[in-house]
Short mmCIF file of C-alpha atoms in Angstrom, two decimals:
data_model
loop_
_atom_site.label_atom_id
_atom_site.label_comp_id
_atom_site.label_asym_id
_atom_site.label_seq_id
_atom_site.Cartn_x
_atom_site.Cartn_y
_atom_site.Cartn_z
CA UNK A 135 -15.77 47.86 -18.94
CA UNK A 136 -17.09 46.11 -15.83
CA UNK A 137 -20.11 48.44 -15.80
CA UNK A 138 -20.84 47.53 -19.41
CA UNK A 139 -20.64 43.82 -18.63
CA UNK A 140 -23.05 44.13 -15.71
CA UNK A 141 -25.58 46.18 -17.71
CA UNK A 142 -25.62 44.10 -20.90
CA UNK A 143 -28.88 42.86 -22.40
CA UNK A 144 -29.93 39.22 -22.52
CA UNK A 145 -29.33 39.04 -26.29
CA UNK A 146 -25.83 40.50 -25.95
CA UNK A 147 -25.07 38.18 -23.03
CA UNK A 148 -26.08 35.13 -25.09
CA UNK A 149 -24.00 36.39 -28.02
CA UNK A 150 -20.90 36.91 -25.84
CA UNK A 151 -21.43 33.54 -24.19
CA UNK A 152 -21.50 31.75 -27.56
CA UNK A 153 -18.58 33.77 -28.94
CA UNK A 154 -16.26 32.99 -26.05
CA UNK A 155 -17.38 29.36 -26.04
CA UNK A 156 -16.13 29.21 -29.65
CA UNK A 157 -12.85 30.90 -28.63
CA UNK A 158 -12.36 28.25 -25.94
CA UNK A 159 -12.96 25.49 -28.47
CA UNK A 160 -10.47 26.86 -31.00
CA UNK A 161 -7.75 27.60 -28.45
CA UNK A 162 -8.25 24.23 -26.79
CA UNK A 163 -7.55 22.39 -30.05
CA UNK A 164 -4.20 24.08 -30.44
CA UNK A 165 -3.39 23.57 -26.77
CA UNK A 166 -3.63 19.77 -27.08
CA UNK A 167 -0.84 19.76 -29.66
CA UNK A 168 1.36 22.05 -27.55
CA UNK A 169 0.95 19.94 -24.38
CA UNK A 170 1.68 16.72 -26.28
CA UNK A 171 4.89 18.26 -27.61
CA UNK A 172 5.82 19.53 -24.13
CA UNK A 173 5.22 16.05 -22.71
CA UNK A 174 7.80 14.66 -25.13
CA UNK A 175 10.20 17.61 -25.04
CA UNK A 176 10.37 17.84 -21.22
CA UNK A 177 10.22 14.11 -20.55
CA UNK A 178 7.18 14.49 -18.29
CA UNK A 179 5.19 11.90 -20.23
CA UNK A 180 1.57 12.15 -21.33
CA UNK A 181 0.00 11.17 -18.00
CA UNK A 182 1.72 13.87 -15.92
CA UNK A 183 1.60 16.51 -18.68
CA UNK A 184 -2.07 15.80 -19.23
CA UNK A 185 -2.88 16.15 -15.53
CA UNK A 186 -0.69 19.13 -14.68
CA UNK A 187 -0.34 21.13 -17.89
CA UNK A 188 -3.43 20.37 -19.93
CA UNK A 189 -5.60 19.79 -16.87
CA UNK A 190 -4.69 23.13 -15.33
CA UNK A 191 -4.65 25.18 -18.53
CA UNK A 192 -8.02 23.95 -19.77
CA UNK A 193 -9.44 24.55 -16.29
CA UNK A 194 -8.37 28.21 -16.14
CA UNK A 195 -11.59 29.51 -17.64
CA UNK A 196 -13.60 27.51 -15.13
CA UNK A 197 -11.64 28.57 -12.06
CA UNK A 198 -11.80 32.23 -13.11
CA UNK A 199 -15.56 31.88 -13.46
CA UNK A 200 -16.03 30.18 -10.07
CA UNK A 201 -13.80 32.62 -8.17
CA UNK A 202 -15.43 35.62 -9.88
CA UNK A 203 -18.87 34.31 -8.96
CA UNK A 204 -17.81 33.76 -5.33
CA UNK A 205 -16.41 37.29 -5.12
CA UNK A 206 -19.74 38.61 -6.44
CA UNK A 207 -21.59 36.76 -3.65
CA UNK A 208 -22.90 34.02 -5.97
CA UNK A 209 -21.71 30.87 -4.15
CA UNK A 210 -24.30 28.64 -5.78
CA UNK A 211 -23.05 29.53 -9.27
CA UNK A 212 -19.41 29.14 -8.16
CA UNK A 213 -19.89 25.65 -6.75
CA UNK A 214 -22.31 24.36 -9.37
CA UNK A 215 -19.88 25.43 -12.11
CA UNK A 216 -17.03 23.57 -10.39
CA UNK A 217 -18.96 20.39 -9.63
CA UNK A 218 -20.91 20.37 -12.88
CA UNK A 219 -17.62 20.75 -14.74
CA UNK A 220 -16.21 17.59 -13.16
CA UNK A 221 -19.29 15.61 -14.18
CA UNK A 222 -19.50 16.93 -17.73
CA UNK A 223 -15.77 16.43 -18.33
CA UNK A 224 -16.12 12.81 -17.28
CA UNK A 225 -18.99 12.61 -19.75
CA UNK A 226 -16.70 14.02 -22.45
CA UNK A 227 -14.55 10.91 -22.18
CA UNK A 228 -17.42 9.01 -23.78
CA UNK A 229 -17.14 11.32 -26.81
CA UNK A 230 -13.42 10.53 -26.98
CA UNK A 231 -14.30 6.84 -26.66
CA UNK A 232 -16.57 7.17 -29.68
CA UNK A 233 -13.84 9.04 -31.58
CA UNK A 234 -11.37 6.19 -31.04
CA UNK A 235 -13.06 3.53 -33.16
CA UNK A 236 -10.34 0.87 -33.04
CA UNK A 237 -11.12 -0.17 -29.46
CA UNK A 238 -12.52 1.06 -26.17
CA UNK A 239 -10.43 4.10 -25.15
CA UNK A 240 -10.02 2.84 -21.57
CA UNK A 241 -8.59 -0.40 -22.98
CA UNK A 242 -6.11 1.31 -25.29
CA UNK A 243 -4.93 3.98 -22.83
CA UNK A 244 -3.84 1.66 -20.02
CA UNK A 245 -1.68 3.63 -17.58
CA UNK A 246 -0.77 3.39 -13.90
CA UNK A 247 -0.63 7.20 -13.86
CA UNK A 248 -4.27 7.52 -14.93
CA UNK A 249 -5.38 4.98 -12.32
CA UNK A 250 -3.50 6.87 -9.61
CA UNK A 251 -5.00 10.17 -10.71
CA UNK A 252 -8.46 8.60 -10.65
CA UNK A 253 -8.01 7.51 -7.04
CA UNK A 254 -6.68 10.99 -6.17
CA UNK A 255 -9.85 12.45 -7.66
CA UNK A 256 -12.00 10.15 -5.51
CA UNK A 257 -10.14 11.34 -2.40
CA UNK A 258 -10.57 15.03 -3.28
CA UNK A 259 -14.27 14.61 -4.04
CA UNK A 260 -14.68 12.82 -0.70
CA UNK A 261 -13.04 15.79 1.03
CA UNK A 262 -15.66 18.05 -0.56
CA UNK A 263 -18.42 15.90 0.93
CA UNK A 264 -16.69 15.96 4.32
CA UNK A 265 -16.60 19.76 4.10
CA UNK A 266 -20.29 19.82 3.28
CA UNK A 267 -21.33 17.70 6.26
CA UNK A 268 -18.70 18.78 8.82
CA UNK A 269 -19.35 21.52 11.42
CA UNK A 270 -19.60 25.01 9.96
CA UNK A 271 -16.35 26.26 11.47
CA UNK A 272 -14.20 28.82 9.66
CA UNK A 273 -10.91 30.64 10.23
CA UNK A 274 -10.87 34.06 8.55
CA UNK A 275 -14.03 32.92 6.71
CA UNK A 276 -12.22 29.87 5.28
CA UNK A 277 -13.31 26.32 6.14
CA UNK A 278 -10.53 23.92 7.32
CA UNK A 279 -11.26 21.55 4.43
CA UNK A 280 -9.98 24.19 1.96
CA UNK A 281 -6.24 23.96 2.82
CA UNK A 282 -6.61 20.17 3.03
CA UNK A 283 -7.80 20.13 -0.59
CA UNK A 284 -4.70 22.01 -1.74
CA UNK A 285 -2.36 19.84 0.34
CA UNK A 286 -4.07 16.64 -0.83
CA UNK A 287 -3.81 17.67 -4.48
CA UNK A 288 -0.09 18.51 -4.32
CA UNK A 289 0.80 15.39 -2.33
CA UNK A 290 -1.38 13.28 -4.63
CA UNK A 291 0.54 14.49 -7.70
CA UNK A 292 3.76 13.59 -5.89
CA UNK A 293 2.48 10.04 -5.39
CA UNK A 294 1.38 9.82 -9.03
CA UNK A 295 4.87 10.79 -10.15
CA UNK A 296 6.49 8.21 -7.86
CA UNK A 297 4.11 5.48 -9.06
CA UNK A 298 5.00 6.24 -12.67
CA UNK A 299 8.72 6.36 -12.02
CA UNK A 300 8.75 3.06 -10.12
CA UNK A 301 5.58 1.12 -11.01
CA UNK A 302 4.85 -1.96 -8.90
CA UNK A 303 2.76 -3.43 -11.69
CA UNK A 304 2.16 -2.81 -15.38
CA UNK A 305 -0.97 -3.25 -17.53
CA UNK A 306 -0.83 -6.15 -19.95
CA UNK A 307 -0.06 -5.18 -23.55
CA UNK A 308 -2.48 -6.01 -26.36
CA UNK A 309 -2.45 -5.16 -30.06
CA UNK A 310 -4.73 -2.17 -29.31
CA UNK A 311 -2.69 -0.77 -26.42
CA UNK A 312 -1.14 2.57 -27.37
CA UNK A 313 2.16 3.16 -25.57
CA UNK A 314 3.30 6.68 -24.63
CA UNK A 315 6.42 7.17 -26.76
CA UNK A 316 8.19 10.49 -27.55
CA UNK A 317 7.70 11.95 -31.01
CA UNK A 318 10.97 12.70 -32.81
CA UNK A 319 9.60 15.89 -34.38
CA UNK A 320 8.53 17.21 -30.97
CA UNK A 321 12.02 16.62 -29.55
CA UNK A 322 13.48 19.02 -32.13
CA UNK A 323 11.23 21.97 -31.21
CA UNK A 324 12.36 24.92 -29.12
CA UNK A 325 11.36 24.41 -25.48
CA UNK A 326 11.17 28.19 -24.89
CA UNK A 327 8.75 28.77 -27.77
CA UNK A 328 6.57 25.86 -26.61
CA UNK A 329 6.33 27.28 -23.08
CA UNK A 330 5.56 30.79 -24.36
CA UNK A 331 2.83 29.54 -26.65
CA UNK A 332 1.42 27.41 -23.84
CA UNK A 333 1.27 30.45 -21.50
CA UNK A 334 -0.36 32.60 -24.21
CA UNK A 335 -3.09 30.06 -24.94
CA UNK A 336 -3.70 29.48 -21.23
CA UNK A 337 -4.15 33.24 -20.69
CA UNK A 338 -6.75 33.37 -23.46
CA UNK A 339 -8.68 30.59 -21.74
CA UNK A 340 -8.60 32.50 -18.44
CA UNK A 341 -9.94 35.70 -20.01
CA UNK A 342 -12.64 33.70 -21.75
CA UNK A 343 -13.73 32.28 -18.40
CA UNK A 344 -14.10 35.78 -16.95
CA UNK A 345 -16.32 36.82 -19.86
CA UNK A 346 -18.39 33.65 -19.58
CA UNK A 347 -19.06 34.32 -15.89
CA UNK A 348 -20.34 37.81 -16.59
CA UNK A 349 -22.59 36.74 -19.46
CA UNK A 350 -23.86 33.70 -17.53
CA UNK A 351 -24.85 35.90 -14.58
CA UNK A 352 -26.92 38.09 -16.90
CA UNK A 353 -28.55 35.02 -18.49
CA UNK A 354 -29.46 33.66 -15.05
CA UNK A 355 -30.91 36.99 -13.94
CA UNK A 356 -32.89 37.65 -17.13
CA UNK A 357 -34.30 34.14 -17.60
CA UNK A 358 -35.05 33.36 -13.97
CA UNK A 359 -32.99 30.17 -14.04
CA UNK A 360 -31.43 29.24 -10.71
CA UNK A 361 -27.68 29.68 -10.29
CA UNK A 362 -27.42 25.92 -9.80
CA UNK A 363 -29.09 25.22 -13.15
CA UNK A 364 -26.98 27.82 -14.94
CA UNK A 365 -23.79 26.52 -13.35
CA UNK A 366 -24.42 22.83 -13.98
CA UNK A 367 -26.10 23.04 -17.38
CA UNK A 368 -24.57 26.15 -18.94
CA UNK A 369 -21.30 27.54 -17.60
CA UNK A 370 -19.79 24.18 -16.61
CA UNK A 371 -20.37 22.87 -20.13
CA UNK A 372 -19.00 26.00 -21.80
CA UNK A 373 -15.89 26.25 -19.61
CA UNK A 374 -15.32 22.51 -20.08
CA UNK A 375 -15.21 22.83 -23.87
CA UNK A 376 -11.37 22.96 -23.77
CA UNK A 377 -11.37 19.50 -22.19
CA UNK A 378 -13.69 18.15 -24.88
CA UNK A 379 -11.72 19.70 -27.72
CA UNK A 380 -8.27 18.83 -26.36
CA UNK A 381 -9.32 15.27 -25.51
CA UNK A 382 -10.68 14.52 -28.97
CA UNK A 383 -7.69 16.30 -30.56
CA UNK A 384 -5.35 14.13 -28.46
CA UNK A 385 -7.20 10.97 -29.54
CA UNK A 386 -6.94 11.97 -33.20
CA UNK A 387 -3.24 12.64 -32.67
CA UNK A 388 -2.80 9.17 -31.15
CA UNK A 389 -1.93 10.50 -27.68
CA UNK A 390 -4.47 8.32 -25.88
CA UNK A 391 -2.84 8.45 -22.44
CA UNK A 392 -2.78 12.25 -22.71
CA UNK A 393 -6.49 12.27 -23.62
CA UNK A 394 -7.55 10.32 -20.53
CA UNK A 395 -5.05 12.10 -18.25
CA UNK A 396 -6.30 15.50 -19.37
CA UNK A 397 -9.82 14.67 -18.23
CA UNK A 398 -9.00 12.89 -14.95
CA UNK A 399 -6.21 15.30 -14.05
CA UNK A 400 -8.37 18.26 -15.01
CA UNK A 401 -11.15 16.94 -12.78
CA UNK A 402 -8.74 16.62 -9.84
CA UNK A 403 -7.65 20.20 -10.40
CA UNK A 404 -11.28 21.30 -10.69
CA UNK A 405 -11.93 20.25 -7.10
CA UNK A 406 -9.66 23.17 -6.22
CA UNK A 407 -12.29 25.48 -7.79
CA UNK A 408 -14.32 24.86 -4.66
CA UNK A 409 -11.33 25.58 -2.41
CA UNK A 410 -10.48 28.80 -4.27
CA UNK A 411 -14.14 29.83 -4.22
CA UNK A 412 -14.27 29.27 -0.45
CA UNK A 413 -11.35 31.68 -0.04
CA UNK A 414 -12.98 34.24 -2.35
CA UNK A 415 -16.41 33.96 -0.71
CA UNK A 416 -16.64 36.26 2.33
CA UNK A 417 -19.89 34.93 3.75
CA UNK A 418 -18.36 32.00 5.65
CA UNK A 419 -18.02 28.39 4.52
CA UNK A 420 -19.08 28.08 0.89
CA UNK A 421 -19.64 24.35 1.38
CA UNK A 422 -22.55 25.03 3.75
CA UNK A 423 -24.44 27.69 1.77
CA UNK A 424 -25.04 25.73 -1.42
CA UNK A 425 -28.29 23.75 -1.74
CA UNK A 426 -28.56 19.97 -1.90
CA UNK A 427 -29.14 20.16 -5.66
CA UNK A 428 -25.52 21.35 -6.00
CA UNK A 429 -24.07 18.94 -3.44
CA UNK A 430 -25.76 16.14 -5.38
CA UNK A 431 -23.16 16.60 -8.12
CA UNK A 432 -20.35 15.69 -5.75
CA UNK A 433 -22.01 12.30 -5.24
CA UNK A 434 -22.66 11.92 -8.98
CA UNK A 435 -19.04 12.78 -9.77
CA UNK A 436 -17.88 10.17 -7.25
CA UNK A 437 -20.10 7.58 -8.91
CA UNK A 438 -19.00 8.49 -12.45
CA UNK A 439 -15.32 8.44 -11.44
CA UNK A 440 -15.74 5.06 -9.77
CA UNK A 441 -17.34 3.67 -12.94
CA UNK A 442 -14.49 5.13 -15.01
CA UNK A 443 -11.88 3.48 -12.78
CA UNK A 444 -13.68 0.15 -13.16
CA UNK A 445 -13.41 0.61 -16.92
CA UNK A 446 -9.70 1.45 -16.74
CA UNK A 447 -9.06 -1.68 -14.67
CA UNK A 448 -11.44 -4.00 -16.57
CA UNK A 449 -10.13 -2.78 -19.98
CA UNK A 450 -13.02 -4.11 -22.05
CA UNK A 451 -11.86 -4.06 -25.69
CA UNK A 452 -15.31 -3.64 -27.23
CA UNK A 453 -18.60 -2.90 -25.48
CA UNK A 454 -22.14 -1.78 -26.37
CA UNK A 455 -22.15 0.34 -29.51
CA UNK A 456 -18.38 -0.23 -29.85
CA UNK A 457 -17.73 1.79 -26.69
CA UNK A 458 -16.98 0.55 -23.18
CA UNK A 459 -19.63 -0.37 -20.62
CA UNK A 460 -18.31 2.50 -18.49
CA UNK A 461 -19.17 5.02 -21.20
CA UNK A 462 -22.76 3.81 -21.32
CA UNK A 463 -23.02 3.98 -17.51
CA UNK A 464 -21.48 7.46 -17.35
CA UNK A 465 -23.96 8.77 -19.92
CA UNK A 466 -26.80 7.35 -17.83
CA UNK A 467 -25.47 8.92 -14.62
CA UNK A 468 -25.09 12.36 -16.18
CA UNK A 469 -28.54 12.24 -17.79
CA UNK A 470 -30.08 11.29 -14.43
CA UNK A 471 -28.30 14.23 -12.78
CA UNK A 472 -29.64 16.69 -15.37
CA UNK A 473 -33.18 15.44 -14.84
CA UNK A 474 -32.83 15.71 -11.05
CA UNK A 475 -31.52 19.26 -11.10
CA UNK A 476 -34.28 20.37 -13.45
CA UNK A 477 -36.89 18.78 -11.22
CA UNK A 478 -35.40 20.12 -7.99
CA UNK A 479 -34.68 23.69 -8.97
CA UNK A 480 -34.66 24.80 -12.56
CA UNK A 481 -36.23 28.04 -11.36
CA UNK A 482 -35.59 30.20 -8.30
#
């Protein structure tokens, strides 16, 4: 099977890539409903469930791809997929903003949990930059920043939970604010069946990520595109499709806090792609072998997340084109990043 995947033609690789991208989209839609029901049934709430359950499950395909690429000595593809995924998922919030026509999504989904997760994401992205510019020291081929990323993520989730349980301030309520309230129908569902279905759908996403990595490697080799370009513009978009689908599905379902939490929480989890890839990569520190065109996306993700946090705090009800100012700015940041990576290294 692995031999077949490595020897596939360009046409077959493109076909498999598109097929599994569709699988991710379909599975992701169903997953949004399951996580929303679990949030109500377990009492976790949409913010925590979105970050931990939906964020992790929709990120499985991406982390499988990044780790597989690192194991195959493709660190540039591993890191560009991880960092490009964070940027494109932030961009996907603008699509959810468009889908929620009543008001700016960041206005309606006011939540202390989402603000805390956004600041956690800024801290984790900053750690990635520190790893990039710190001395190239490793222990068993793992850079010291890698365990710090895992520790920071776990402790950050702990702080998010405490902030939600005992908030020191609350966002002001408006007629467009959508409050996270349990659904009576969800409370009547079997918790065991919900968890089993969640695990099944998450496994499908993980397998899809493995197949996407193999097909993307063939596409990169056959077309001459750099691993950075393939990772940022191709695999990161495809493996982020669950976030797009689940976010829009959550908005349509009225679970606005879940929609925003799924993106921000998923992005925080995606920083661990880099940590896991550093462990899988046996050539030393993965943070030091990627080119500047890949590291650029850490800075862009920091900028886009900062703009998003400004939007969550400002809570503009209506902005340009009936979306928030932050959505317009995020689109501009992502477009600029695409142009820069094409200029700096679209080809090897």
